[in-house]
PDB file of C-alpha atoms in Angstrom:
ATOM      1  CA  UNK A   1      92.319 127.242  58.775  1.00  0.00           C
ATOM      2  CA  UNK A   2      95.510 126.758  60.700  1.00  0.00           C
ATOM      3  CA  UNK A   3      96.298 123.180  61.218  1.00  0.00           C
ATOM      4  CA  UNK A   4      97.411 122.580  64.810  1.00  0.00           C
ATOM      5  CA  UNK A   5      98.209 119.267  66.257  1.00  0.00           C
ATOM      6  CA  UNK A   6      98.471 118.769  69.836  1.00  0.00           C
ATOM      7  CA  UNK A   7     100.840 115.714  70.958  1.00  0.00           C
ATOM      8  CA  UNK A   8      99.265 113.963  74.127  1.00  0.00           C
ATOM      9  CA  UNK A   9     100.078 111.672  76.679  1.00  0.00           C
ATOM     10  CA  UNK A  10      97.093 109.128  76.324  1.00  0.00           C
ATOM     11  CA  UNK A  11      93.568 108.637  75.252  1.00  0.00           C
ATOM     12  CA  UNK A  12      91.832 110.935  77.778  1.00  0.00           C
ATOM     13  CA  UNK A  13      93.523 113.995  76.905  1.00  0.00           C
ATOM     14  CA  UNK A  14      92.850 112.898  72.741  1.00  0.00           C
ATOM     15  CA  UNK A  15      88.993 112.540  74.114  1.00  0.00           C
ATOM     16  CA  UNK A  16      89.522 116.483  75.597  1.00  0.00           C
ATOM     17  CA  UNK A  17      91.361 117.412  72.205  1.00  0.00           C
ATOM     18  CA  UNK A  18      88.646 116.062  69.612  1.00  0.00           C
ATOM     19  CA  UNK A  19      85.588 116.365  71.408  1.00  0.00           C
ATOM     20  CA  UNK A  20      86.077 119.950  73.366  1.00  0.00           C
ATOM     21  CA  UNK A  21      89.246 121.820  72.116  1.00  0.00           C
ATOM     22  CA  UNK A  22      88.711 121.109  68.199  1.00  0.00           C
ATOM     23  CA  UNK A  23      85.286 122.203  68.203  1.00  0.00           C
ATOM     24  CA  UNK A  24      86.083 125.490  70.101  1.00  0.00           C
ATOM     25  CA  UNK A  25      89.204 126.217  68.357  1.00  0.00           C
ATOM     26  CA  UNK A  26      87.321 125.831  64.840  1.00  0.00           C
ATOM     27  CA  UNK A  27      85.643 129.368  65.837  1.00  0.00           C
ATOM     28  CA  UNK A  28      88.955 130.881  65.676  1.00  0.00           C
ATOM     29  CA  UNK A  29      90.374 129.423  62.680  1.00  0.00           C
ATOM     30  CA  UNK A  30      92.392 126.451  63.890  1.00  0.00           C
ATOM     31  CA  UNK A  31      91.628 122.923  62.791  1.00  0.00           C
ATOM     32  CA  UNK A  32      93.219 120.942  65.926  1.00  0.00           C
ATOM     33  CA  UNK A  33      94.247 117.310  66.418  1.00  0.00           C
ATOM     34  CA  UNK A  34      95.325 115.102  69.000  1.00  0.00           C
ATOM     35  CA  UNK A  35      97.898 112.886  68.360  1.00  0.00           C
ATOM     36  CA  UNK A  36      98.861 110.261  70.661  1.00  0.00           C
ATOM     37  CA  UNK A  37     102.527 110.311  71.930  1.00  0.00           C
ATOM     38  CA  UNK A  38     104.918 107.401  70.292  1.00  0.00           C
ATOM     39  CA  UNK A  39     105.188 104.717  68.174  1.00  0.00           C
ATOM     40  CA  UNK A  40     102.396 102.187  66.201  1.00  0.00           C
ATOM     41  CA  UNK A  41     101.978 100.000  69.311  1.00  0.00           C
ATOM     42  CA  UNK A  42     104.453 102.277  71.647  1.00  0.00           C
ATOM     43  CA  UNK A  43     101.951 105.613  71.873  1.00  0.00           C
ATOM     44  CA  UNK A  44     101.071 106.822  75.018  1.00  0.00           C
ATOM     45  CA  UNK A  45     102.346 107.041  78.210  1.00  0.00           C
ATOM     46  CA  UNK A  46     106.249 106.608  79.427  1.00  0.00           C
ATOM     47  CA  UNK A  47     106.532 110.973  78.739  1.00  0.00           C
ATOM     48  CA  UNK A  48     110.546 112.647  77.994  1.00  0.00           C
ATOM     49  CA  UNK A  49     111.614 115.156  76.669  1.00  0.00           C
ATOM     50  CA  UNK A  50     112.995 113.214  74.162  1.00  0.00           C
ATOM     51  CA  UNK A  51     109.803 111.724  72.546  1.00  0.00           C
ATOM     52  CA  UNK A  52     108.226 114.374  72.747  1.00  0.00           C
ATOM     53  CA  UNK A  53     110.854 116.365  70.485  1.00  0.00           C
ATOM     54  CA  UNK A  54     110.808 113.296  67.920  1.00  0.00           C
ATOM     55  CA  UNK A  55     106.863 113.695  67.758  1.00  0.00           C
ATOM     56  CA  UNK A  56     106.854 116.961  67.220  1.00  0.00           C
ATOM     57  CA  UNK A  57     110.106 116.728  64.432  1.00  0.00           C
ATOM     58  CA  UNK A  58     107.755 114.250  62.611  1.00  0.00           C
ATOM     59  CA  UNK A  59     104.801 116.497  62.496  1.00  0.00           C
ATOM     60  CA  UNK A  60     106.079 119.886  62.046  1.00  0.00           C
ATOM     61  CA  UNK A  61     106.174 119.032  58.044  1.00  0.00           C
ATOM     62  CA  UNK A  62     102.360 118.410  57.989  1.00  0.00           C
ATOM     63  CA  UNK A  63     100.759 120.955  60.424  1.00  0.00           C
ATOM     64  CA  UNK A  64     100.957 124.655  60.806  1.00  0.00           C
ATOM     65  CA  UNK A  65     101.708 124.935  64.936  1.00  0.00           C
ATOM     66  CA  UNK A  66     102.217 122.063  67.232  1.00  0.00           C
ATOM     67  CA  UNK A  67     101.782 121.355  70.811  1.00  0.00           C
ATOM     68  CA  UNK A  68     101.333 119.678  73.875  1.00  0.00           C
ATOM     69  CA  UNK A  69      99.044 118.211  76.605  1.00  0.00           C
ATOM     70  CA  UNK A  70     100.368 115.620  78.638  1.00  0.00           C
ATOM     71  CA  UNK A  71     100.857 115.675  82.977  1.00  0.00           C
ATOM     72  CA  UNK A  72     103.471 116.520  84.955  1.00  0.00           C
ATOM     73  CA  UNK A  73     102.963 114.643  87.482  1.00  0.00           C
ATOM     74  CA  UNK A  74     103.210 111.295  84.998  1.00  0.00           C
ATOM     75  CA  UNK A  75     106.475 112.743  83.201  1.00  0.00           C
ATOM     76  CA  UNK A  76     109.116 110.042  83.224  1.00  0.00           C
ATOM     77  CA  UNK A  77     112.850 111.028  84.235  1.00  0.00           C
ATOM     78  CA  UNK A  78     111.433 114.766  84.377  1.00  0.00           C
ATOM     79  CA  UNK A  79     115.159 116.493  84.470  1.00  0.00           C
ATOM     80  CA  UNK A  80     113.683 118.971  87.052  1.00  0.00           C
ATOM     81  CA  UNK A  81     111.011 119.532  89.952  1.00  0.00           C
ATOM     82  CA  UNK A  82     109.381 122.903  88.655  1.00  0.00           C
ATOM     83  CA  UNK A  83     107.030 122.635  85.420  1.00  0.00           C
ATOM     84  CA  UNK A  84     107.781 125.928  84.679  1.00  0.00           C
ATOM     85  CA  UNK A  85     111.579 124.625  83.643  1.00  0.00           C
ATOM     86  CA  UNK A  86     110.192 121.268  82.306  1.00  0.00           C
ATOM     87  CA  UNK A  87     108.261 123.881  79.546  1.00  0.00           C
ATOM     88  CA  UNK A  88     111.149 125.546  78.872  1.00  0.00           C
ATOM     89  CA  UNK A  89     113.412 122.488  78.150  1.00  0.00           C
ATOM     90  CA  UNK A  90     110.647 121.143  76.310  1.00  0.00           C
ATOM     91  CA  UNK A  91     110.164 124.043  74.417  1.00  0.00           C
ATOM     92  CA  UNK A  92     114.233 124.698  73.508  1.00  0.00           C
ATOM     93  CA  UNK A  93     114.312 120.920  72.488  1.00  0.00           C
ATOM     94  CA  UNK A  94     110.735 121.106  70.053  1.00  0.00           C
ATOM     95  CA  UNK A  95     112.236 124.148  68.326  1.00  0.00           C
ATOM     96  CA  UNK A  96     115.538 122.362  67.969  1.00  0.00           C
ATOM     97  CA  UNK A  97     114.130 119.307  66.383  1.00  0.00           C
ATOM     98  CA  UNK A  98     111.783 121.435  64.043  1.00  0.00           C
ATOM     99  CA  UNK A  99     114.713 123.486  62.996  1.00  0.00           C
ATOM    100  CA  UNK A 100     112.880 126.631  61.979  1.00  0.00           C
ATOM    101  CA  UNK A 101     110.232 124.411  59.742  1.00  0.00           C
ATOM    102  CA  UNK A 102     107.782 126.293  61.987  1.00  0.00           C
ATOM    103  CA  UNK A 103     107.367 129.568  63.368  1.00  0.00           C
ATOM    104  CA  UNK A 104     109.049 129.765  67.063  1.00  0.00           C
ATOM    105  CA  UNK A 105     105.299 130.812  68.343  1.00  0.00           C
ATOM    106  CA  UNK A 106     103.803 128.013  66.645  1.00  0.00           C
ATOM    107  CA  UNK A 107     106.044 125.652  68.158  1.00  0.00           C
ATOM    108  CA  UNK A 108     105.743 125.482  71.945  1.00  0.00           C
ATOM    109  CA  UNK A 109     104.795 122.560  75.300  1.00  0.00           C
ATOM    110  CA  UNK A 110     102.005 122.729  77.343  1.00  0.00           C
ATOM    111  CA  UNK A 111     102.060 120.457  80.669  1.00  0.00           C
ATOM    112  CA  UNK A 112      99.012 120.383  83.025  1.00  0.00           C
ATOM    113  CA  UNK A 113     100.355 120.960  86.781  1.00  0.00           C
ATOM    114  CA  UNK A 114      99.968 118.603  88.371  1.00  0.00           C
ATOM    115  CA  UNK A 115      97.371 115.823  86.468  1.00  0.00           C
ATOM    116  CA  UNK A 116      94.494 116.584  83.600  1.00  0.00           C
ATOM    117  CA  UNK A 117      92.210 115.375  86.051  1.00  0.00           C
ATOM    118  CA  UNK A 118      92.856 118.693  87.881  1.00  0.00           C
ATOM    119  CA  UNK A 119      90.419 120.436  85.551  1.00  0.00           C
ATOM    120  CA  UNK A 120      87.331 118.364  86.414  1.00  0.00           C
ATOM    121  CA  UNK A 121      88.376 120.160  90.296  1.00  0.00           C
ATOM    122  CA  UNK A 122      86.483 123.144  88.333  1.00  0.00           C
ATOM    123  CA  UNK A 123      82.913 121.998  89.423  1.00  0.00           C
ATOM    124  CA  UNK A 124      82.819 118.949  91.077  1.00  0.00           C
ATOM    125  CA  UNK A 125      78.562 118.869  90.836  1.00  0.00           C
ATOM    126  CA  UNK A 126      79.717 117.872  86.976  1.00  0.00           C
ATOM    127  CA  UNK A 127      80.363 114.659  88.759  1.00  0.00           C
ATOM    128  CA  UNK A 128      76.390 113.885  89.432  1.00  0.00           C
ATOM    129  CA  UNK A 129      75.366 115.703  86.360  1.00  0.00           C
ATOM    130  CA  UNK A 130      77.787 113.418  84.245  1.00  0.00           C
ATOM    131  CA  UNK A 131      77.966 109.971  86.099  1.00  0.00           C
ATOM    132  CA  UNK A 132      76.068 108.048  88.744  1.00  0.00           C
ATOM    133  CA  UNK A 133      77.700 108.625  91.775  1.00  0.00           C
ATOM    134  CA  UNK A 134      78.020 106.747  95.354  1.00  0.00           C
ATOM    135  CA  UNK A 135      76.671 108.557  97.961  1.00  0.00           C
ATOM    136  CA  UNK A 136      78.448 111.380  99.129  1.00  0.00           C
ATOM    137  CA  UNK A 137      80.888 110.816  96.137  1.00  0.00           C
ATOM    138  CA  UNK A 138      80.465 114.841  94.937  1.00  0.00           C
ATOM    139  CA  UNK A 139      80.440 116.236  98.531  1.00  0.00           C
ATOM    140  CA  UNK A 140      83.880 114.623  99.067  1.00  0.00           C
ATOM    141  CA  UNK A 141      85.166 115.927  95.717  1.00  0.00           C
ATOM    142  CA  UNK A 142      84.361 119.317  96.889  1.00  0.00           C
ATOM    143  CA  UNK A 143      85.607 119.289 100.449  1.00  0.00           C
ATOM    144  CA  UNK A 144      89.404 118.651  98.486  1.00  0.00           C
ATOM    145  CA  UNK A 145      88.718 121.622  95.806  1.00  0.00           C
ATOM    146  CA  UNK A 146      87.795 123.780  98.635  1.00  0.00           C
ATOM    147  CA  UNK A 147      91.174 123.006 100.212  1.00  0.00           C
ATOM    148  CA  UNK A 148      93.090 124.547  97.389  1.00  0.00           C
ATOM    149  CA  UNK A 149      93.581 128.012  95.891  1.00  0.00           C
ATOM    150  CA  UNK A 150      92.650 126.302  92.233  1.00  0.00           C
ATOM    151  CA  UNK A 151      92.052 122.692  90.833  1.00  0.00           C
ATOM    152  CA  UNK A 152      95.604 123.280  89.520  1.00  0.00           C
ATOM    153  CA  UNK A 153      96.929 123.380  93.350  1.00  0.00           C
ATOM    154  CA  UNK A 154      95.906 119.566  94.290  1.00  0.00           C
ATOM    155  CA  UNK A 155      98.932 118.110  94.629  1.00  0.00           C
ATOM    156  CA  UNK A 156     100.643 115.704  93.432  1.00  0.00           C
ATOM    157  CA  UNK A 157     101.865 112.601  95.504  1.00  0.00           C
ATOM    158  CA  UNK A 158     101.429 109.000  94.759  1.00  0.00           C
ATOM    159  CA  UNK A 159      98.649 108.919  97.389  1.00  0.00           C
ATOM    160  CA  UNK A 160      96.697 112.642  96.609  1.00  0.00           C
ATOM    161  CA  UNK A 161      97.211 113.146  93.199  1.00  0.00           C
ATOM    162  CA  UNK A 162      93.588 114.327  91.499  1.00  0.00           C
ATOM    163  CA  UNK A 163      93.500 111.035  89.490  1.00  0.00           C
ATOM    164  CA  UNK A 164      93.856 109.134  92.908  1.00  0.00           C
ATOM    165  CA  UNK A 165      91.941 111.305  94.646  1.00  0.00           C
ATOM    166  CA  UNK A 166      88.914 110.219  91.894  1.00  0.00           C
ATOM    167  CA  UNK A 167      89.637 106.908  92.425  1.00  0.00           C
ATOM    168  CA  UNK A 168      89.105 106.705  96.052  1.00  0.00           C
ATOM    169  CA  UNK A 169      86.071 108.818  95.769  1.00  0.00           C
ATOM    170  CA  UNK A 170      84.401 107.179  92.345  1.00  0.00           C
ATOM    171  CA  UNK A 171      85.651 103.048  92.571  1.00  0.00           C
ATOM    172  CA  UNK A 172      86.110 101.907  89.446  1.00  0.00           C
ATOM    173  CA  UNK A 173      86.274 105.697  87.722  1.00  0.00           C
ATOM    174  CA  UNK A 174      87.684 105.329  84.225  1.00  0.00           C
ATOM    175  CA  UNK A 175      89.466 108.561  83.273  1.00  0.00           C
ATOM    176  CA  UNK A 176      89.533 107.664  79.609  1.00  0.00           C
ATOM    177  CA  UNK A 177      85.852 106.998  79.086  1.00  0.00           C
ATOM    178  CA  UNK A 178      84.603 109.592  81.855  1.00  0.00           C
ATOM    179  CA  UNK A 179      87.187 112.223  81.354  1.00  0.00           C
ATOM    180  CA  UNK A 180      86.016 114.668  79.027  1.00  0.00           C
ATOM    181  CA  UNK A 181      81.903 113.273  79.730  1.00  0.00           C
ATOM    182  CA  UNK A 182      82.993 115.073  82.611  1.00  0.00           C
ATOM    183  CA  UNK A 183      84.958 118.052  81.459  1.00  0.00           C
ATOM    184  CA  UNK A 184      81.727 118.360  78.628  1.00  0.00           C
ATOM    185  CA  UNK A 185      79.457 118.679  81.742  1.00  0.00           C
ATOM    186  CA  UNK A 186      81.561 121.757  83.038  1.00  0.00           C
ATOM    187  CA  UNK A 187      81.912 123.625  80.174  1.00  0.00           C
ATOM    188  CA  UNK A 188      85.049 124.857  78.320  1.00  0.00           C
ATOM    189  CA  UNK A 189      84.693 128.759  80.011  1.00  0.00           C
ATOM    190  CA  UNK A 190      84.633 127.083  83.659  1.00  0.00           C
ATOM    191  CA  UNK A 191      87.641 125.589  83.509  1.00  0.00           C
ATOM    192  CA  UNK A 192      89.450 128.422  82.202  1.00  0.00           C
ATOM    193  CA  UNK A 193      88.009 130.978  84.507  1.00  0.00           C
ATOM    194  CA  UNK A 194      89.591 128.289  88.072  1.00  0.00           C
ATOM    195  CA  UNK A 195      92.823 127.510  86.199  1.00  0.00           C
ATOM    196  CA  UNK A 196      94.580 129.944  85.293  1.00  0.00           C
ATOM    197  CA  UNK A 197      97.296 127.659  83.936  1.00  0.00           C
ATOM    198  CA  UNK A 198      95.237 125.856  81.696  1.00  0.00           C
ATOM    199  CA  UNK A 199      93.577 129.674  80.644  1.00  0.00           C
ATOM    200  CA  UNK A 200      96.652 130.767  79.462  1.00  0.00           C
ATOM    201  CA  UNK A 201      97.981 128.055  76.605  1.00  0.00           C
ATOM    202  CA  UNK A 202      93.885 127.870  75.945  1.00  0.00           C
ATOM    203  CA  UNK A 203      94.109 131.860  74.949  1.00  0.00           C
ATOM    204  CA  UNK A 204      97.861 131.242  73.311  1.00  0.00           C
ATOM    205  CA  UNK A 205      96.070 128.400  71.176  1.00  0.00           C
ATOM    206  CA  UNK A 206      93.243 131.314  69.925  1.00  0.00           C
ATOM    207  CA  UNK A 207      95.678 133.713  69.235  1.00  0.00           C
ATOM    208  CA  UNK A 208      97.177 131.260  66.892  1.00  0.00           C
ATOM    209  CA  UNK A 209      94.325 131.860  64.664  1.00  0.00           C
ATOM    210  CA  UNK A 210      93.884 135.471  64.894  1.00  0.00           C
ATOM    211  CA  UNK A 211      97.032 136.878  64.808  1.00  0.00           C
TER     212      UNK A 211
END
């Protein structure tokens, strides 16, 4: 088995890692982990560049391939405005901090556009399925994913973000203990088929197995 450890930003994407991913990566040949971003007491949250390097430099010695999974719409001092060149940095500065410990394809970022909470955009009737809901709760969730080309489209503003946009539709919705209940519900093949994003460092993460 390939041992792959996936650095994330806080406890709901480690729910999605060790409850979803690891069990569907296992058919594949990769044993995957979530680790939380940081420090004992300093994990999570407050995302750079720079930590993100140092996790990875402290891992590379103990896993096979390493990773990422954190938003880009919570990314602290993000040095630019398109995620495409946030990967790249991130990438460039993971393979300089692992100095050739690790395969450059076994080394490389993955950062959800625009929030995690974008994939549960993939079938909002998960919603009812997974949680009690207020009335008309799910049909508001899918008025905004029917405004948008995919999940991965909702944007990104303090106000319309998917996370806020779950809060003002679900009060009192806790990401971290709904999250992946939620994701679960959905199904692993749904998400991949409306984000296209997300489909693409999913497939990257089999191929780490098989090649």
């Amino acid at each position: 088995m390939i041992r792959l450890v996936i650095v994330v930003e806080g406890k709901t994407e480690k729910e999605f890692v060790d409850r979803l991913l690891a069990v569907h990566l296992s058919g594949y040949g990769v044993a995957a982990s979530a680790r939380l971003l940081g420090k004992p007491r300093h994990k999570g949250g407050n995302v750079t560049v720079e930590r993100i390097a140092n996790d990875v430099r402290n891992l590379a010695a103990n896993s096979d391939a390493v990773t990422t999974l954190g938003d880009f719409y919570g990314f602290r001092q993000r040095p630019t405005d398109d995620v495409d060149e946030l990967l790249q940095q991130i990438d460039l500065a993971c393979r300089n901090a692992v100095n050739q410990q690790l395969r450059d394809d076994r080394v490389f970022a993955y950062v959800q556009r625009h929030e995690f909470e974008a994939l549960l955009f993939s079938e909002p009737g998960a919603f009812e399925r997974s949680l009690a809901l207020p009335t008309g709760a799910a049909r508001t969730l899918q008025s905004v994913r029917a405004n948008f080309g995919t999940p991965e489209d909702i944007n990104d503003s303090r106000e319309t973000a998917p996370s806020k946009r779950l809060l003002k539709a679900i009060p009192g919705y806790s990401k971290g203990e709904y999250g992946w209940l939620v994701a679960e519900s959905i199904g692993l093949e749904t998400i991949r088929q409306q984000c296209p994003r997300f489909n693409r460092w999913l497939s990257r993460l089999e191929q780490i197995g098989t090649a």
